[in-house]
Tab-separated table of C-alpha atoms in Angstrom:
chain	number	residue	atom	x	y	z
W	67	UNK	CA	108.835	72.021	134.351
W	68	UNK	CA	106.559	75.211	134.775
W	69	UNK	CA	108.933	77.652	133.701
W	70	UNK	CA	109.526	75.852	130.753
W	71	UNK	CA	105.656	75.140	130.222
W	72	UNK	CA	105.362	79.173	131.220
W	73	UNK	CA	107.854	80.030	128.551
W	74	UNK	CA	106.602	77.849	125.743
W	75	UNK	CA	103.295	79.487	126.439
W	76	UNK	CA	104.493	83.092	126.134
W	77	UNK	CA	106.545	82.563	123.124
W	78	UNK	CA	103.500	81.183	121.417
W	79	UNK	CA	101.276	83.575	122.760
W	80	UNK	CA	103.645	86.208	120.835
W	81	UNK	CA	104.297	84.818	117.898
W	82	UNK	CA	100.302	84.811	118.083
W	83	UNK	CA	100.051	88.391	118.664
W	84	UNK	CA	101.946	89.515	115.723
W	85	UNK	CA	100.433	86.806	113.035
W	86	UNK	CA	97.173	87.749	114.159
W	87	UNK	CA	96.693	91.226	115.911
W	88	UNK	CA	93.281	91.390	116.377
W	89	UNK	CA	93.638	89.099	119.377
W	90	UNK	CA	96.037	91.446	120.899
W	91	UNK	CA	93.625	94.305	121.390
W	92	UNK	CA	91.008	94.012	124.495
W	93	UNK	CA	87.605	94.678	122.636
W	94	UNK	CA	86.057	96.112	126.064
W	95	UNK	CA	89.009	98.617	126.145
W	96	UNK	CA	89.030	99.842	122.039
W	97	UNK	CA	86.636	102.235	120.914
W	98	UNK	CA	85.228	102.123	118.076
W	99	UNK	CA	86.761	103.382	114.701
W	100	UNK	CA	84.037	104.177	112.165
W	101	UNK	CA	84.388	103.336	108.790
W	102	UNK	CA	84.359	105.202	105.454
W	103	UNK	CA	81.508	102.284	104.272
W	104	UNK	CA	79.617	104.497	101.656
W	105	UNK	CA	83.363	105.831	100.345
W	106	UNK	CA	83.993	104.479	96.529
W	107	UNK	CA	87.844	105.171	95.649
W	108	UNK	CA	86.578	105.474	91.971
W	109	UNK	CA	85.039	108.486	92.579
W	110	UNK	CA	88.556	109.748	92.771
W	111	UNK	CA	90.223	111.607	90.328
W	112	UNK	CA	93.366	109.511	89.487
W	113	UNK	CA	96.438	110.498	90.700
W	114	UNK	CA	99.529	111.784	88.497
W	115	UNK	CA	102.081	109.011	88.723
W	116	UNK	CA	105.810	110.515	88.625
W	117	UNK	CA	108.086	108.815	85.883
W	118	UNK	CA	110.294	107.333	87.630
W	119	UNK	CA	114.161	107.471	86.154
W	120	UNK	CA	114.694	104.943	84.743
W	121	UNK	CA	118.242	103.549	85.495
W	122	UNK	CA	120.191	101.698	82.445
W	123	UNK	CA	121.294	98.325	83.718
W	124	UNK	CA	124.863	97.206	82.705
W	125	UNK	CA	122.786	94.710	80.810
W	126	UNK	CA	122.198	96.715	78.278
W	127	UNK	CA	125.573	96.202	77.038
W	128	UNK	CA	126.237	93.686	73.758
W	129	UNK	CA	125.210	90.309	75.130
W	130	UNK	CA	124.449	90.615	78.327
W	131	UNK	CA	120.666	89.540	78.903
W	132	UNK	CA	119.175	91.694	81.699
W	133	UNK	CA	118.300	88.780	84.340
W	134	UNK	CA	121.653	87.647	83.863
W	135	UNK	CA	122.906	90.848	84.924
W	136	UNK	CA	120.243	91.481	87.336
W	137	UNK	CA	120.649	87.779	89.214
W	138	UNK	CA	124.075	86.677	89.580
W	139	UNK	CA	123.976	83.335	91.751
W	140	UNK	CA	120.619	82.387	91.880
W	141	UNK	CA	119.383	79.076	90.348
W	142	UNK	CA	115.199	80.500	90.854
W	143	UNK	CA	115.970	83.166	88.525
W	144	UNK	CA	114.314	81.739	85.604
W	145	UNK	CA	110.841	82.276	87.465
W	146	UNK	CA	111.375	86.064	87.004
W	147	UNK	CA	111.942	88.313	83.532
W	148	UNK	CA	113.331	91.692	84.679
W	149	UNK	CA	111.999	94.601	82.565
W	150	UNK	CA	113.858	97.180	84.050
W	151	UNK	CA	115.641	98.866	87.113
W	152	UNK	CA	113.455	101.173	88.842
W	153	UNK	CA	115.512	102.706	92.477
W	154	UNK	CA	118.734	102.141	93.260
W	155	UNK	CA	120.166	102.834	97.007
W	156	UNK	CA	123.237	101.982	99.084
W	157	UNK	CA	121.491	98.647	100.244
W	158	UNK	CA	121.489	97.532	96.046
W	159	UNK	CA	119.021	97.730	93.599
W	160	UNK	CA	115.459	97.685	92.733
W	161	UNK	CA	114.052	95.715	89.555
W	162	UNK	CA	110.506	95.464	88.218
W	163	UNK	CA	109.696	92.193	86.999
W	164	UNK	CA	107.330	89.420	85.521
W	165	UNK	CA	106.248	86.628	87.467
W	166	UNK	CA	106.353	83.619	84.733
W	167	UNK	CA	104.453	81.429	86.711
W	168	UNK	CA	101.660	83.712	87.444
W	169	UNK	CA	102.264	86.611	85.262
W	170	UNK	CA	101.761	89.124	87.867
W	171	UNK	CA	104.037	92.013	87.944
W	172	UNK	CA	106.464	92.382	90.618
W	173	UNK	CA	109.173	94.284	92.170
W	174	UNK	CA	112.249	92.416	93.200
W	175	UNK	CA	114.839	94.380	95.620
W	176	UNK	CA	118.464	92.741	95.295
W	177	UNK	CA	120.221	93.511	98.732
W	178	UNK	CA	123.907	93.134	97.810
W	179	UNK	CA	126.813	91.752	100.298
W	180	UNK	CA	124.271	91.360	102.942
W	181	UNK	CA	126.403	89.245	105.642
W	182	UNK	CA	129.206	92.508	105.179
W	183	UNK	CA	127.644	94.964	108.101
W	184	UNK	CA	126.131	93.256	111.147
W	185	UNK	CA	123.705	96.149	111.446
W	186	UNK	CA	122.429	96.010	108.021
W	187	UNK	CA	122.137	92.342	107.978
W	188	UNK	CA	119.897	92.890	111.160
W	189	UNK	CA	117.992	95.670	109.935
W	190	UNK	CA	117.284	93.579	106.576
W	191	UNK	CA	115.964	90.242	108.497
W	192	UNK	CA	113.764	92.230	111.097
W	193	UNK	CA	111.972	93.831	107.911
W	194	UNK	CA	111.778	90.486	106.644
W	195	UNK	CA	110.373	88.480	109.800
W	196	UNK	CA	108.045	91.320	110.013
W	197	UNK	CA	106.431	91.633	106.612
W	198	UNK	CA	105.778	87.947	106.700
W	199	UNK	CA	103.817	88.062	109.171
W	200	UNK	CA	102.092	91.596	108.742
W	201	UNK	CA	99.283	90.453	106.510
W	202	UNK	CA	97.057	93.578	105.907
W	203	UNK	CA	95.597	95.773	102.581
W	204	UNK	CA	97.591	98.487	103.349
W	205	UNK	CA	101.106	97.062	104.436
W	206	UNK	CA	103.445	96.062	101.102
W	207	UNK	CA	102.983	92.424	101.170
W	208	UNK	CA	106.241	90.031	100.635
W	209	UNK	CA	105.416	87.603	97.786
W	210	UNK	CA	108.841	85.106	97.401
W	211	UNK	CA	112.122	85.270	98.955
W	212	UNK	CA	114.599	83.344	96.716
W	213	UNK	CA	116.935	81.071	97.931
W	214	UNK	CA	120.510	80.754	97.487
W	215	UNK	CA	121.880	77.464	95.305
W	216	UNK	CA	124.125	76.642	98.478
W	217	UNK	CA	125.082	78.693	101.620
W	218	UNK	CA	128.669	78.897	100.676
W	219	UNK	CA	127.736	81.321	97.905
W	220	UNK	CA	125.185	83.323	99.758
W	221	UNK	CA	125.928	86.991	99.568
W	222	UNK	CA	123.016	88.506	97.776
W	223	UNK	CA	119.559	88.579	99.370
W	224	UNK	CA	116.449	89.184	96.418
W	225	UNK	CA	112.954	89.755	97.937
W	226	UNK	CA	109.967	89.964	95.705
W	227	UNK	CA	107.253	92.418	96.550
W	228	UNK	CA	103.909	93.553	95.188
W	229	UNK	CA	105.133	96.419	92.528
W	230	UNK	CA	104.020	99.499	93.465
W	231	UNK	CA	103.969	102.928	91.187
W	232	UNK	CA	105.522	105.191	93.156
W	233	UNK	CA	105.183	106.457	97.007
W	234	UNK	CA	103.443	109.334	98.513
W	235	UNK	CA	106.329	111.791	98.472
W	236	UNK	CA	106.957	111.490	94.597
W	237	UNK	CA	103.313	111.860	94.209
W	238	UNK	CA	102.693	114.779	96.808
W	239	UNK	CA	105.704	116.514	94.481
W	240	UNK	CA	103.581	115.919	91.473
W	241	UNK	CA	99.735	116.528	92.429
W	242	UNK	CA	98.792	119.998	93.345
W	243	UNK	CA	95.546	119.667	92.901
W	244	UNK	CA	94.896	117.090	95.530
W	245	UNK	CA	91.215	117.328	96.899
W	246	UNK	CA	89.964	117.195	100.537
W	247	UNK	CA	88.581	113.838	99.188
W	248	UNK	CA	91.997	112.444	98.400
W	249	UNK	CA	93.777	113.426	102.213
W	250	UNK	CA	90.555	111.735	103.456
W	251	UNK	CA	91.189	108.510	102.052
W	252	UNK	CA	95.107	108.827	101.752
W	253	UNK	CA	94.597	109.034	105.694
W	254	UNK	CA	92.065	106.466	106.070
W	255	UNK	CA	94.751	104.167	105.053
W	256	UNK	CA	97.432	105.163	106.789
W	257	UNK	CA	95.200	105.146	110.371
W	258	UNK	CA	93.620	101.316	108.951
W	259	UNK	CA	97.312	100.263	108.446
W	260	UNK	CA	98.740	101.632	111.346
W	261	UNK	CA	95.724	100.080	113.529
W	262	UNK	CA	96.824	96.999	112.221
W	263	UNK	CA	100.353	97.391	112.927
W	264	UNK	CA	99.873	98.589	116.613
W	265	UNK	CA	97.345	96.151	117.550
W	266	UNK	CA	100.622	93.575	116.766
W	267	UNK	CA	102.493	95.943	118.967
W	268	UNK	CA	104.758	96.729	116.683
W	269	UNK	CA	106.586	100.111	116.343
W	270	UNK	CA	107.393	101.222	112.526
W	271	UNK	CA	109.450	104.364	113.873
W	272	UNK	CA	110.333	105.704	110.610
W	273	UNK	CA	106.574	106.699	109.155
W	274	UNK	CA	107.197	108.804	106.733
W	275	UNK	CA	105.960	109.913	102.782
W	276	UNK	CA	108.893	107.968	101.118
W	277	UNK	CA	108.154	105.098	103.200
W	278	UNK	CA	104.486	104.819	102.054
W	279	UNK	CA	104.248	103.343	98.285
W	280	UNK	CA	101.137	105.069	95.912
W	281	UNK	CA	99.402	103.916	93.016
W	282	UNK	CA	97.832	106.081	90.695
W	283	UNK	CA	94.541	104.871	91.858
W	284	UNK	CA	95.251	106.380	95.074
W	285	UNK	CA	95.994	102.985	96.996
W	286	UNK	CA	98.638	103.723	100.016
W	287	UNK	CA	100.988	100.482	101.567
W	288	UNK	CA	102.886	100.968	104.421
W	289	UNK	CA	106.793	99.793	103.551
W	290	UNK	CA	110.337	99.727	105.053
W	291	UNK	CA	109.932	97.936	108.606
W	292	UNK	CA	113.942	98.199	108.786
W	293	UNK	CA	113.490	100.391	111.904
W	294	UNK	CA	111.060	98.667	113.655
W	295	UNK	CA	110.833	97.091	117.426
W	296	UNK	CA	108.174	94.491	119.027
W	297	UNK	CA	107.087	95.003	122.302
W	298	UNK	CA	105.671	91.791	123.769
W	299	UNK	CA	104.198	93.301	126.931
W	300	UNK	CA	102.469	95.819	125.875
W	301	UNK	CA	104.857	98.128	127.047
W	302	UNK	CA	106.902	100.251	124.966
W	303	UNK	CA	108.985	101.022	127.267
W	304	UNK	CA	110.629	97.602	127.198
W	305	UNK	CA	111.713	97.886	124.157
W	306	UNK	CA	115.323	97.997	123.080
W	307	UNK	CA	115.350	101.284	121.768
W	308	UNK	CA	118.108	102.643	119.702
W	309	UNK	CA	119.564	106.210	119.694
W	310	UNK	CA	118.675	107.227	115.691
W	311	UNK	CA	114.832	107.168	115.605
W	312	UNK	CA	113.299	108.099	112.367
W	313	UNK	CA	113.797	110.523	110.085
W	314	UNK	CA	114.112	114.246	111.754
W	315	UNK	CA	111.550	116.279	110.172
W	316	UNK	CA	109.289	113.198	110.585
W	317	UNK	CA	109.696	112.345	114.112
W	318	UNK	CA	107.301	112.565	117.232
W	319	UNK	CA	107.919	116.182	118.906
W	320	UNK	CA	109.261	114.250	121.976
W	321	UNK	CA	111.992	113.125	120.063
W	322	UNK	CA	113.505	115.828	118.810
């Protein structure tokens, strides 16, 4: 029928728009964003990376190997060799780890008893579904989500990430001498990254230091898409918007 036909062609044509944003934005209606083309990074003075604390894993006790702490129903766990636990929140834990099949260093966040809190469970697949498909230098890029043996034991959800050193409000804290050079190209990231993410029309609503991982080389990636909404009309004001928006000292004036 032509609804149907209609409908099939919308849904594709949004799916579309957030797997490949540059065909969302109207070339004649953009202007032009110049680029920092004769800008090398390695000019940089490298940035002081915090220590993070490190958090002793109940692993550590007579026995008890780390992974088999670390992973406690999942059959792909032999992939990964957890060196350590490196955050810890009230959504779980965070682990750095080594990739045995490519030997790439990772971080893998273990989301306990996700299926206990509607909310949370909603929040957690949105970031999920989003990062997939958000496939840019300066967004954290999802590597592996591991699969459960069986739904019946599925509690746990482990994503692996790209490891990062630290984020921007840990290293803010522990640079003072940050030069004009560095808020230059810290921001030249953000506004590439954020270009990105708009032209998808999608909404991060929580931008904020801690939600923006750092290396020491100075490389910024947007995280933590938890709080985001899609608008598929281009109009923001369709979107389902709920009543806690960001984080207050971070927030759009017009929200406070």
């Amino acid at each position: 029928s032509p609804s149907s036909s209609s409908s099939s062609s919308s849904s594709s044509n949004n799916h579309d728009q957030i797997h490949n944003p540059d065909k969302s934005v109207d070339a004649g209606d953009s202007k032009e964003v110049t680029c920092i083309v004769d800008f090398d990074p390695s000019r940089l003075k490298q940035i002081e990376v915090p220590k993070r604390h490190r958090l002793p894993m109940d692993a550590q006790k007579k026995g008890i190997k780390p992974n088999d702490d670390f992973f406690t129903e999942y059959g792909e766990a032999n992939r990964y060799q957890i060196q350590e636990v490196v955050g810890k929140g009230s959504y779980g834990v965070v682990g750095s780890a080594i990739d045995t099949q490519t030997g790439e260093r990772v971080a893998i966040k273990k989301i306990n008893d996700v299926f206990d809190h509607i909310s949370d469970a909603t929040r957690i697949l949105r970031e999920i579904k989003l990062l997939r498909l958000l496939l840019h230098p300066d967004v954290v890029e999802i590597k592996h989500i591991m699969l459960p043996p069986c739904r019946r034991e599925f509690r746990d959800v482990y994503v692996v990430f790209e490891l990062m050193e630290s984020d921007l409000h840990q290293m803010i804290k522990a640079n003072d001498d940050l030069t004009s050079e560095h808020h230059r190209f810290f921001l030249y990231q953000l506004l590439r990254g954020l270009k990105y993410v708009h032209a998808a029309n999608v909404f991060h609503r929580d931008l904020k230091p801690k939600n923006i991982l750092a290396n020491a080389d100075c490389k910024l990636k947007i995280c933590d898409f938890g709080l985001a909404r899609v608008s598929f009309n281009d109009a923001p004001s369709a979107i389902f918007w709920t009543d806690y928006v960001a984080t207050r000292w971070y927030r759009a004036p017009e929200l406070c």
